[in-house]
Short mmCIF file of C-alpha atoms in Angstrom, two decimals:
data_model
loop_
_atom_site.label_atom_id
_atom_site.label_comp_id
_atom_site.label_asym_id
_atom_site.label_seq_id
_atom_site.Cartn_x
_atom_site.Cartn_y
_atom_site.Cartn_z
CA MET A 1 57.19 48.86 8.12
CA LYS A 2 60.27 47.66 10.01
CA LYS A 3 61.89 51.11 9.76
CA PHE A 4 58.65 52.77 10.86
CA LEU A 5 58.44 50.53 13.96
CA GLY A 6 62.06 51.31 14.71
CA LEU A 7 61.23 55.02 14.64
CA ILE A 8 58.28 54.41 16.96
CA LEU A 9 60.42 52.55 19.48
CA CYS A 10 63.09 55.24 19.33
CA CYS A 11 60.64 58.08 19.96
CA ALA A 12 58.83 56.11 22.64
CA ALA A 13 62.05 55.64 24.54
CA PHE A 14 62.44 59.38 24.78
CA ALA A 15 59.13 59.65 26.62
CA SER A 16 59.74 56.88 29.15
CA ALA A 17 62.46 55.05 31.07
CA SER A 18 65.59 53.36 29.73
CA MET A 19 64.99 51.69 26.38
CA ILE A 20 67.86 49.22 26.65
CA GLY A 21 66.65 45.63 27.01
CA ILE A 22 62.99 46.65 26.72
CA ASP A 23 62.04 43.54 24.71
CA ALA A 24 64.10 41.23 26.94
CA LEU A 25 64.00 41.79 30.72
CA GLY A 26 64.28 45.57 30.94
CA GLU A 27 66.54 47.52 33.28
CA GLU A 28 68.04 45.79 36.31
CA GLN A 29 68.12 47.40 39.76
CA THR A 30 71.62 46.83 41.17
CA VAL A 31 71.95 45.39 44.73
CA GLY A 32 68.31 45.97 45.59
CA GLY A 33 68.16 49.62 44.60
CA SER A 34 68.62 51.11 48.08
CA ALA A 35 69.46 54.80 48.44
CA ALA A 36 72.30 54.13 50.92
CA ALA A 37 74.03 51.69 48.56
CA ALA A 38 73.53 54.03 45.58
CA GLY A 39 75.14 56.91 47.49
CA ARG A 40 78.39 54.98 47.80
CA GLY A 41 78.41 53.74 44.22
CA PHE A 42 76.65 50.41 44.95
CA ALA A 43 79.65 49.32 47.02
CA GLY A 44 79.56 48.43 50.71
CA GLY A 45 78.16 44.92 50.70
CA ALA A 46 80.80 43.98 53.28
CA LYS A 47 80.21 46.96 55.59
CA THR A 48 78.85 45.94 58.97
CA GLY A 49 77.39 47.99 61.79
CA GLU A 50 74.61 48.03 64.30
CA ALA A 51 71.96 48.97 61.73
CA GLU A 52 73.16 48.27 58.17
CA GLY A 53 70.04 46.26 57.36
CA LEU A 54 69.33 43.58 54.77
CA SER A 55 71.44 43.03 51.66
CA VAL A 56 70.00 40.93 48.79
CA VAL A 57 73.55 40.18 47.59
CA ASN A 58 75.16 39.42 50.99
CA PRO A 59 72.56 37.99 53.40
CA ALA A 60 75.25 37.12 55.99
CA ARG A 61 75.90 40.80 56.79
CA MET A 62 72.61 41.16 58.64
CA ALA A 63 73.83 38.87 61.46
CA PHE A 64 75.97 41.69 62.90
CA ASP A 65 73.04 44.13 63.24
CA THR A 66 71.86 44.90 66.77
CA LYS A 67 68.83 47.05 65.89
CA VAL A 68 65.62 46.58 63.94
CA VAL A 69 65.92 48.30 60.55
CA PHE A 70 63.17 49.37 58.18
CA ASN A 71 63.74 51.25 54.92
CA LEU A 72 61.67 52.25 51.92
CA ASN A 73 63.35 53.54 48.76
CA PHE A 74 62.20 55.81 45.93
CA LEU A 75 63.90 56.55 42.62
CA MET A 76 63.46 59.29 40.02
CA ASP A 77 65.58 58.78 36.88
CA MET A 78 66.09 61.40 34.19
CA TYR A 79 67.55 60.46 30.81
CA ALA A 80 69.07 62.32 27.89
CA ILE A 81 69.05 59.78 25.05
CA GLU A 82 71.32 60.31 22.06
CA SER A 83 70.51 58.96 18.59
CA ASN A 84 71.98 60.06 15.25
CA GLY A 85 73.24 63.31 16.72
CA ASP A 86 69.89 64.23 18.35
CA SER A 87 69.25 64.41 22.09
CA TYR A 88 65.96 63.74 23.89
CA PHE A 89 64.93 64.06 27.52
CA THR A 90 62.64 61.86 29.63
CA LYS A 91 62.12 60.75 33.22
CA ASN A 92 60.79 57.83 35.22
CA ILE A 93 59.67 57.35 38.84
CA SER A 94 59.63 54.02 40.69
CA THR A 95 59.82 52.36 44.11
CA PRO A 96 62.65 49.83 43.73
CA SER A 97 62.75 48.22 47.19
CA PHE A 98 61.40 47.83 50.72
CA ASN A 99 63.41 46.09 53.48
CA LEU A 100 62.74 45.04 57.07
CA SER A 101 65.14 43.16 59.37
CA PHE A 102 64.97 41.90 62.97
CA PRO A 103 68.07 40.95 65.03
CA MET A 104 67.46 38.09 67.48
CA GLY A 105 70.70 38.01 69.46
CA ASP A 106 72.31 34.58 69.61
CA PHE A 107 69.50 33.23 67.42
CA GLY A 108 70.68 35.29 64.45
CA ALA A 109 68.64 37.79 62.44
CA PHE A 110 65.64 37.55 60.14
CA GLY A 111 64.61 39.94 57.39
CA VAL A 112 62.41 40.29 54.35
CA SER A 113 62.75 42.42 51.23
CA LEU A 114 60.44 43.34 48.36
CA TRP A 115 62.71 44.12 45.42
CA GLN A 116 61.93 45.22 41.87
CA HIS A 117 64.66 43.30 40.05
CA TYR A 118 63.82 44.18 36.43
CA SER A 119 61.44 46.76 34.97
CA SER A 120 60.36 48.18 31.62
CA SER A 121 57.96 51.03 30.91
CA ILE A 122 56.92 52.88 27.74
CA ARG A 123 53.72 54.65 26.68
CA GLU A 124 53.78 56.89 23.62
CA SER A 125 52.04 57.84 20.38
CA VAL A 126 53.79 58.69 17.12
CA VAL A 127 52.44 60.08 13.84
CA ASP A 128 54.06 59.28 10.49
CA THR A 129 53.59 62.46 8.42
CA LEU A 130 54.38 60.66 5.15
CA THR A 131 51.72 57.95 5.37
CA HIS A 132 49.37 59.77 7.78
CA ALA A 133 49.46 56.70 10.00
CA ASP A 134 49.08 56.83 13.76
CA ALA A 135 51.02 54.40 15.98
CA LYS A 136 50.70 53.74 19.68
CA ILE A 137 53.15 51.70 21.70
CA GLU A 138 53.00 50.60 25.31
CA TYR A 139 55.29 48.39 27.39
CA SER A 140 54.65 47.75 31.07
CA GLY A 141 56.61 45.04 32.84
CA SER A 142 58.06 44.31 36.27
CA ILE A 143 59.77 41.34 37.88
CA TYR A 144 59.48 41.57 41.66
CA GLU A 145 61.05 39.35 44.27
CA ILE A 146 60.02 38.67 47.86
CA VAL A 147 63.26 37.77 49.65
CA PRO A 148 63.05 36.19 53.15
CA THR A 149 66.56 36.15 54.67
CA TYR A 150 68.19 34.54 57.70
CA ALA A 151 71.71 35.10 59.03
CA VAL A 152 73.58 33.90 62.11
CA ARG A 153 77.04 34.32 63.65
CA LEU A 154 78.98 31.14 64.30
CA PRO A 155 78.95 30.01 67.97
CA TYR A 156 82.72 29.98 68.61
CA LEU A 157 83.87 32.17 65.74
CA ARG A 158 81.77 35.26 66.42
CA ASN A 159 83.50 37.34 63.78
CA ILE A 160 82.19 35.01 61.03
CA SER A 161 78.56 34.82 59.93
CA LEU A 162 76.56 32.74 57.46
CA GLY A 163 73.45 33.88 55.63
CA ALA A 164 70.91 32.52 53.20
CA SER A 165 67.95 33.99 51.33
CA VAL A 166 65.06 32.68 49.25
CA HIS A 167 64.03 34.70 46.17
CA ILE A 168 60.34 34.20 45.36
CA VAL A 169 59.70 35.64 41.89
CA MET A 170 56.50 37.19 40.58
CA GLY A 171 55.66 39.73 37.94
CA SER A 172 53.76 40.69 34.84
CA MET A 173 54.44 41.79 31.27
CA MET A 174 52.26 43.69 28.79
CA ARG A 175 53.08 45.01 25.33
CA SER A 176 50.72 46.68 22.88
CA LEU A 177 51.47 47.88 19.33
CA THR A 178 48.64 49.70 17.52
CA LEU A 179 48.70 50.94 13.93
CA GLY A 180 45.88 52.96 12.39
CA PRO A 181 44.97 56.07 10.40
CA ASN A 182 45.59 59.58 11.67
CA ASN A 183 42.29 61.47 11.42
CA ASP A 184 43.30 64.56 13.40
CA ASP A 185 42.82 66.86 10.38
CA ILE A 186 39.38 65.50 9.54
CA ALA A 187 36.21 67.02 10.96
CA ASP A 188 34.38 64.88 13.48
CA GLU A 189 31.26 64.70 11.32
CA ASP A 190 33.29 63.31 8.40
CA ILE A 191 35.25 60.59 10.25
CA TRP A 192 32.50 58.06 9.54
CA ALA A 193 33.48 58.14 5.86
CA THR A 194 37.14 57.33 6.51
CA ASN A 195 38.94 54.10 7.22
CA SER A 196 39.11 54.29 11.00
CA ALA A 197 40.10 50.67 11.59
CA GLU A 198 43.02 49.99 13.92
CA LEU A 199 45.20 46.91 14.09
CA THR A 200 46.63 46.05 17.52
CA ASP A 201 49.19 43.39 18.32
CA TYR A 202 48.64 42.76 22.04
CA VAL A 203 50.48 40.44 24.40
CA GLU A 204 50.29 40.01 28.16
CA GLY A 205 51.44 37.43 30.66
CA SER A 206 53.03 36.64 34.00
CA TRP A 207 56.49 35.75 35.31
CA GLU A 208 57.48 32.82 37.50
CA ILE A 209 60.36 30.39 37.95
CA GLU A 210 60.14 27.21 35.91
CA HIS A 211 59.70 23.97 37.90
CA HIS A 212 60.63 25.60 41.21
CA PRO A 213 59.13 28.06 43.71
CA ALA A 214 62.29 30.18 44.14
CA TYR A 215 66.02 30.57 43.67
CA TYR A 216 68.57 30.95 46.46
CA SER A 217 71.52 33.00 47.71
CA GLY A 218 74.14 32.09 50.31
CA SER A 219 77.09 34.01 51.70
CA VAL A 220 79.80 34.05 54.34
CA GLN A 221 80.96 37.27 56.03
CA TYR A 222 84.06 38.00 58.09
CA ARG A 223 84.19 41.08 60.33
CA GLY A 224 87.53 42.16 61.73
CA ARG A 225 88.50 45.18 63.79
CA GLN A 226 89.35 47.21 60.71
CA SER A 227 88.53 45.10 57.66
CA SER A 228 85.50 43.05 56.62
CA PHE A 229 84.84 40.96 53.54
CA TYR A 230 82.28 38.56 52.13
CA PHE A 231 81.74 35.97 49.42
CA SER A 232 78.32 35.08 48.06
CA TYR A 233 76.79 32.75 45.50
CA THR A 234 73.33 32.98 43.93
CA THR A 235 71.96 29.98 42.07
CA GLY A 236 71.01 30.12 38.42
CA TYR A 237 67.38 29.72 37.46
CA THR A 238 65.01 29.81 34.50
CA LEU A 239 62.33 32.50 34.27
CA LEU A 240 59.10 31.38 32.65
CA ASN A 241 56.98 34.05 30.95
CA LYS A 242 53.52 32.70 30.00
CA LEU A 243 52.11 34.92 27.25
CA ASP A 244 48.81 35.34 25.42
CA TYR A 245 49.14 36.92 21.96
CA THR A 246 46.06 38.56 20.43
CA LEU A 247 45.63 40.29 17.08
CA ARG A 248 42.82 42.83 17.47
CA PHE A 249 40.90 44.64 14.73
CA SER A 250 39.51 47.93 16.04
CA GLU A 251 37.48 47.25 19.20
CA LEU A 252 36.90 43.57 18.46
CA ASP A 253 39.12 40.60 19.22
CA THR A 254 38.69 38.68 15.99
CA LEU A 255 41.28 35.99 16.53
CA VAL A 256 41.73 33.39 19.25
CA PRO A 257 44.74 34.22 21.49
CA SER A 258 47.92 32.29 20.80
CA ARG A 259 49.51 31.03 24.01
CA ILE A 260 53.25 30.61 24.14
CA GLU A 261 55.92 30.34 26.83
CA ARG A 262 59.09 32.41 26.84
CA LYS A 263 62.02 31.01 28.86
CA VAL A 264 64.98 33.08 30.05
CA LYS A 265 67.91 31.26 31.64
CA ILE A 266 69.49 33.51 34.28
CA PRO A 267 73.05 32.37 35.15
CA ALA A 268 74.50 32.03 38.63
CA LEU A 269 75.84 35.19 40.30
CA PHE A 270 79.16 35.42 42.13
CA ALA A 271 79.81 38.42 44.38
CA THR A 272 82.54 39.56 46.74
CA GLY A 273 83.46 42.74 48.54
CA VAL A 274 85.74 44.26 51.13
CA ASN A 275 85.36 47.17 53.55
CA TYR A 276 88.29 48.82 55.35
CA ARG A 277 87.63 51.12 58.30
CA LEU A 278 89.89 54.09 59.01
CA ALA A 279 89.81 56.19 62.19
CA LYS A 280 86.63 54.51 63.43
CA ARG A 281 84.12 56.36 61.22
CA HIS A 282 85.74 56.43 57.78
CA ASN A 283 85.17 53.47 55.45
CA VAL A 284 86.63 52.60 52.06
CA MET A 285 84.92 49.77 50.21
CA MET A 286 85.05 47.81 46.97
CA ASP A 287 82.62 45.25 45.48
CA LEU A 288 82.47 42.98 42.43
CA GLN A 289 79.54 41.00 40.97
CA TRP A 290 79.77 38.72 37.94
CA ARG A 291 77.50 36.47 35.86
CA LYS A 292 78.34 34.46 32.74
CA TRP A 293 75.53 34.37 30.18
CA ASP A 294 75.48 31.37 27.84
CA GLU A 295 72.22 32.01 25.98
CA ASP A 296 70.49 34.98 24.36
CA VAL A 297 67.17 36.26 25.71
CA GLU A 298 64.04 35.57 23.68
CA ASN A 299 62.16 38.82 23.03
CA VAL A 300 58.55 39.42 24.00
CA GLY A 301 57.72 41.13 20.71
CA ARG A 302 58.51 39.61 17.30
CA SER A 303 55.65 41.12 15.33
CA TYR A 304 56.18 43.32 12.27
CA ASP A 305 59.49 41.61 11.54
CA MET A 306 60.99 42.71 14.87
CA ARG A 307 63.98 40.93 16.34
CA SER A 308 63.32 37.57 17.96
CA THR A 309 66.17 37.67 20.51
CA THR A 310 68.37 40.07 22.47
CA GLU A 311 72.02 39.10 22.35
CA THR A 312 73.72 38.81 25.74
CA GLN A 313 77.20 39.13 27.21
CA ASP A 314 78.83 38.39 30.56
CA ASP A 315 77.58 41.08 32.94
CA PHE A 316 79.44 42.43 35.94
CA VAL A 317 79.48 45.42 38.27
CA ALA A 318 82.74 46.76 39.73
CA SER A 319 82.22 49.50 42.31
CA ILE A 320 84.26 51.52 44.78
CA GLY A 321 82.90 53.72 47.54
CA TYR A 322 83.53 55.81 50.61
CA GLN A 323 81.37 56.44 53.68
CA ARG A 324 81.91 58.55 56.76
CA ASP A 325 79.53 57.35 59.46
CA GLY A 326 77.61 59.96 61.37
CA SER A 327 77.74 60.24 65.12
CA THR A 328 75.09 58.26 66.98
CA LEU A 329 74.87 60.83 69.81
CA TYR A 330 71.83 63.07 69.54
CA TYR A 331 73.52 66.01 71.29
CA ASP A 332 76.41 66.21 68.83
CA PRO A 333 76.22 68.93 66.13
CA PHE A 334 73.83 68.07 63.31
CA LEU A 335 76.49 68.06 60.57
CA ASP A 336 78.57 65.64 62.65
CA ARG A 337 75.57 63.29 62.88
CA VAL A 338 75.11 63.23 59.09
CA THR A 339 76.51 60.22 57.20
CA TYR A 340 78.41 61.20 54.02
CA ARG A 341 78.88 58.91 51.01
CA ALA A 342 80.51 58.89 47.57
CA GLY A 343 81.28 56.23 44.98
CA ALA A 344 81.70 55.18 41.36
CA TRP A 345 81.01 52.06 39.32
CA PHE A 346 81.49 50.34 35.97
CA LYS A 347 78.71 48.05 34.81
CA ASN A 348 78.63 45.65 31.88
CA TRP A 349 74.96 45.08 31.04
CA TYR A 350 73.52 41.68 30.18
CA VAL A 351 72.63 43.20 26.77
CA ALA A 352 75.51 42.68 24.33
CA ASP A 353 77.82 45.66 23.66
CA VAL A 354 76.21 47.85 26.34
CA TYR A 355 78.17 49.17 29.30
CA GLU A 356 77.69 51.90 31.88
CA VAL A 357 79.95 54.27 33.81
CA GLY A 358 78.55 56.20 36.77
CA GLY A 359 79.27 58.06 39.96
CA SER A 360 77.30 59.20 42.98
CA ILE A 361 77.29 61.21 46.17
CA GLY A 362 74.94 60.77 49.08
CA ALA A 363 74.12 61.56 52.68
CA GLY A 364 72.05 60.17 55.52
CA PHE A 365 70.25 62.86 57.52
CA PRO A 366 68.98 62.06 61.05
CA LEU A 367 65.41 63.15 61.69
CA GLY A 368 64.72 63.95 65.32
CA ARG A 369 65.90 61.75 68.15
CA LYS A 370 63.90 58.57 67.51
CA GLY A 371 66.26 56.75 65.18
CA ILE A 372 64.70 57.86 61.88
CA SER A 373 66.90 59.02 59.02
CA LEU A 374 66.48 60.16 55.41
CA ASP A 375 68.98 58.82 52.87
CA LEU A 376 69.59 60.92 49.78
CA ALA A 377 71.69 59.85 46.79
CA LEU A 378 72.48 61.75 43.59
CA GLN A 379 73.80 59.57 40.81
CA GLY A 380 74.73 60.14 37.20
CA GLY A 381 76.63 58.62 34.32
CA LYS A 382 76.38 57.37 30.77
CA ARG A 383 75.38 54.12 29.10
CA PHE A 384 77.26 53.34 25.93
CA SER A 385 75.89 51.07 23.21
CA GLU A 386 77.96 49.71 20.35
CA SER A 387 75.17 47.57 18.86
CA GLU A 388 72.48 48.41 16.32
CA GLY A 389 69.09 49.07 17.83
CA ASN A 390 70.25 50.58 21.13
CA TRP A 391 71.13 54.17 21.98
CA ASP A 392 73.57 55.97 24.24
CA GLU A 393 71.91 57.27 27.39
CA VAL A 394 73.09 59.98 29.76
CA PHE A 395 71.25 59.50 33.05
CA PHE A 396 70.80 61.35 36.32
CA GLY A 397 68.97 59.85 39.25
CA ILE A 398 67.71 60.96 42.64
CA ARG A 399 67.13 58.27 45.24
CA LEU A 400 65.39 58.77 48.56
CA GLY A 401 65.33 56.23 51.35
CA LEU A 402 63.39 56.48 54.59
CA MET A 403 65.00 54.43 57.35
CA GLY A 404 63.72 53.63 60.82
CA ILE A 405 66.04 52.15 63.45
CA GLY A 406 64.71 50.24 66.43
CA ASN A 407 66.72 51.73 69.32
CA TRP A 408 65.05 55.10 69.66
CA GLY A 409 67.30 57.98 70.77
CA GLN A 410 70.86 58.16 71.99
CA SER A 411 72.34 60.17 74.83
CA ARG A 412 75.78 60.83 76.29
CA ARG A 413 77.02 58.56 79.04
#
């Protein structure tokens, strides 16, 4: 049975999103999942400008914005998953983030973000030809955060800003494992004489922070004539997953649900980054994020002799990027108004013995003369797993971001 469930999970992964961490928290969206950040390799947390917008890692950056910024991001991931010499292809579509920020002059800047921090998704059916058993598996989980943010420049040190954000967590988790007979080869009029009973192990619940409404981030940003850098700290917190387990026979719930609580201790996050500007419009940037995990993550599914925990490791993201800012003058040539980006990163996942290497290119295309732009990022890489139960994944992603900027139109002076 344990081997059969392992086969189910393996095949299900090939028809859905990333399988890594599916029983724990799922896949994490780095730095809010914006298309602009992805285009430069998830670097650029220290980059300032008149319309850089909100950063969930560095809230202080927003204080240097002079325009209202709105952006909505979309992601399509495609995976080639390798297991025992075989390769499988799948894809996933999501909306990882939405951001809105308002500069208020000497009173600072205020913004809010809706960010999908972790996600997991699987829906697949598998037939065991040896036992003629039919299995269905479904995972659907998301941890979202609403992030109000405030940032302000210091009164007498205008090149230094402070920022703080509140992360309000919400989300849901559902997992269903169904085992039953495969009656595909039996005529409909004869099914009544077969054993058509199904056994379903079903669990669902919600996410919140234990004993607190939110967790918090704070940062300090310095902006010089050519170089900028920041330091940020995000508090640790404990996620509480309240779950109802039900064992279902066919269409009837024959047992009373068992209610348990799953607790996941998320460690504090340290982040820093630097941006160096060359020849006014060329930027080279580097960022680093780091968390030290002390405890493993309790799994949502332990039925059928499945693993009870996911082992963890210290996770970090080291990224380097480049961006050439586009001209802000509407009458300049279109290609000169386009923003060009490129970057690369190395990521150590929170799941033990899993790491990721990736690269990306991107561009920001101005649309018309009213301050609207379309950000496009193409990213790809490979996730390596050295632990039993996980698989290597080659991934390719397309991110789109629609950005609106509050000062409509620019003209030569």
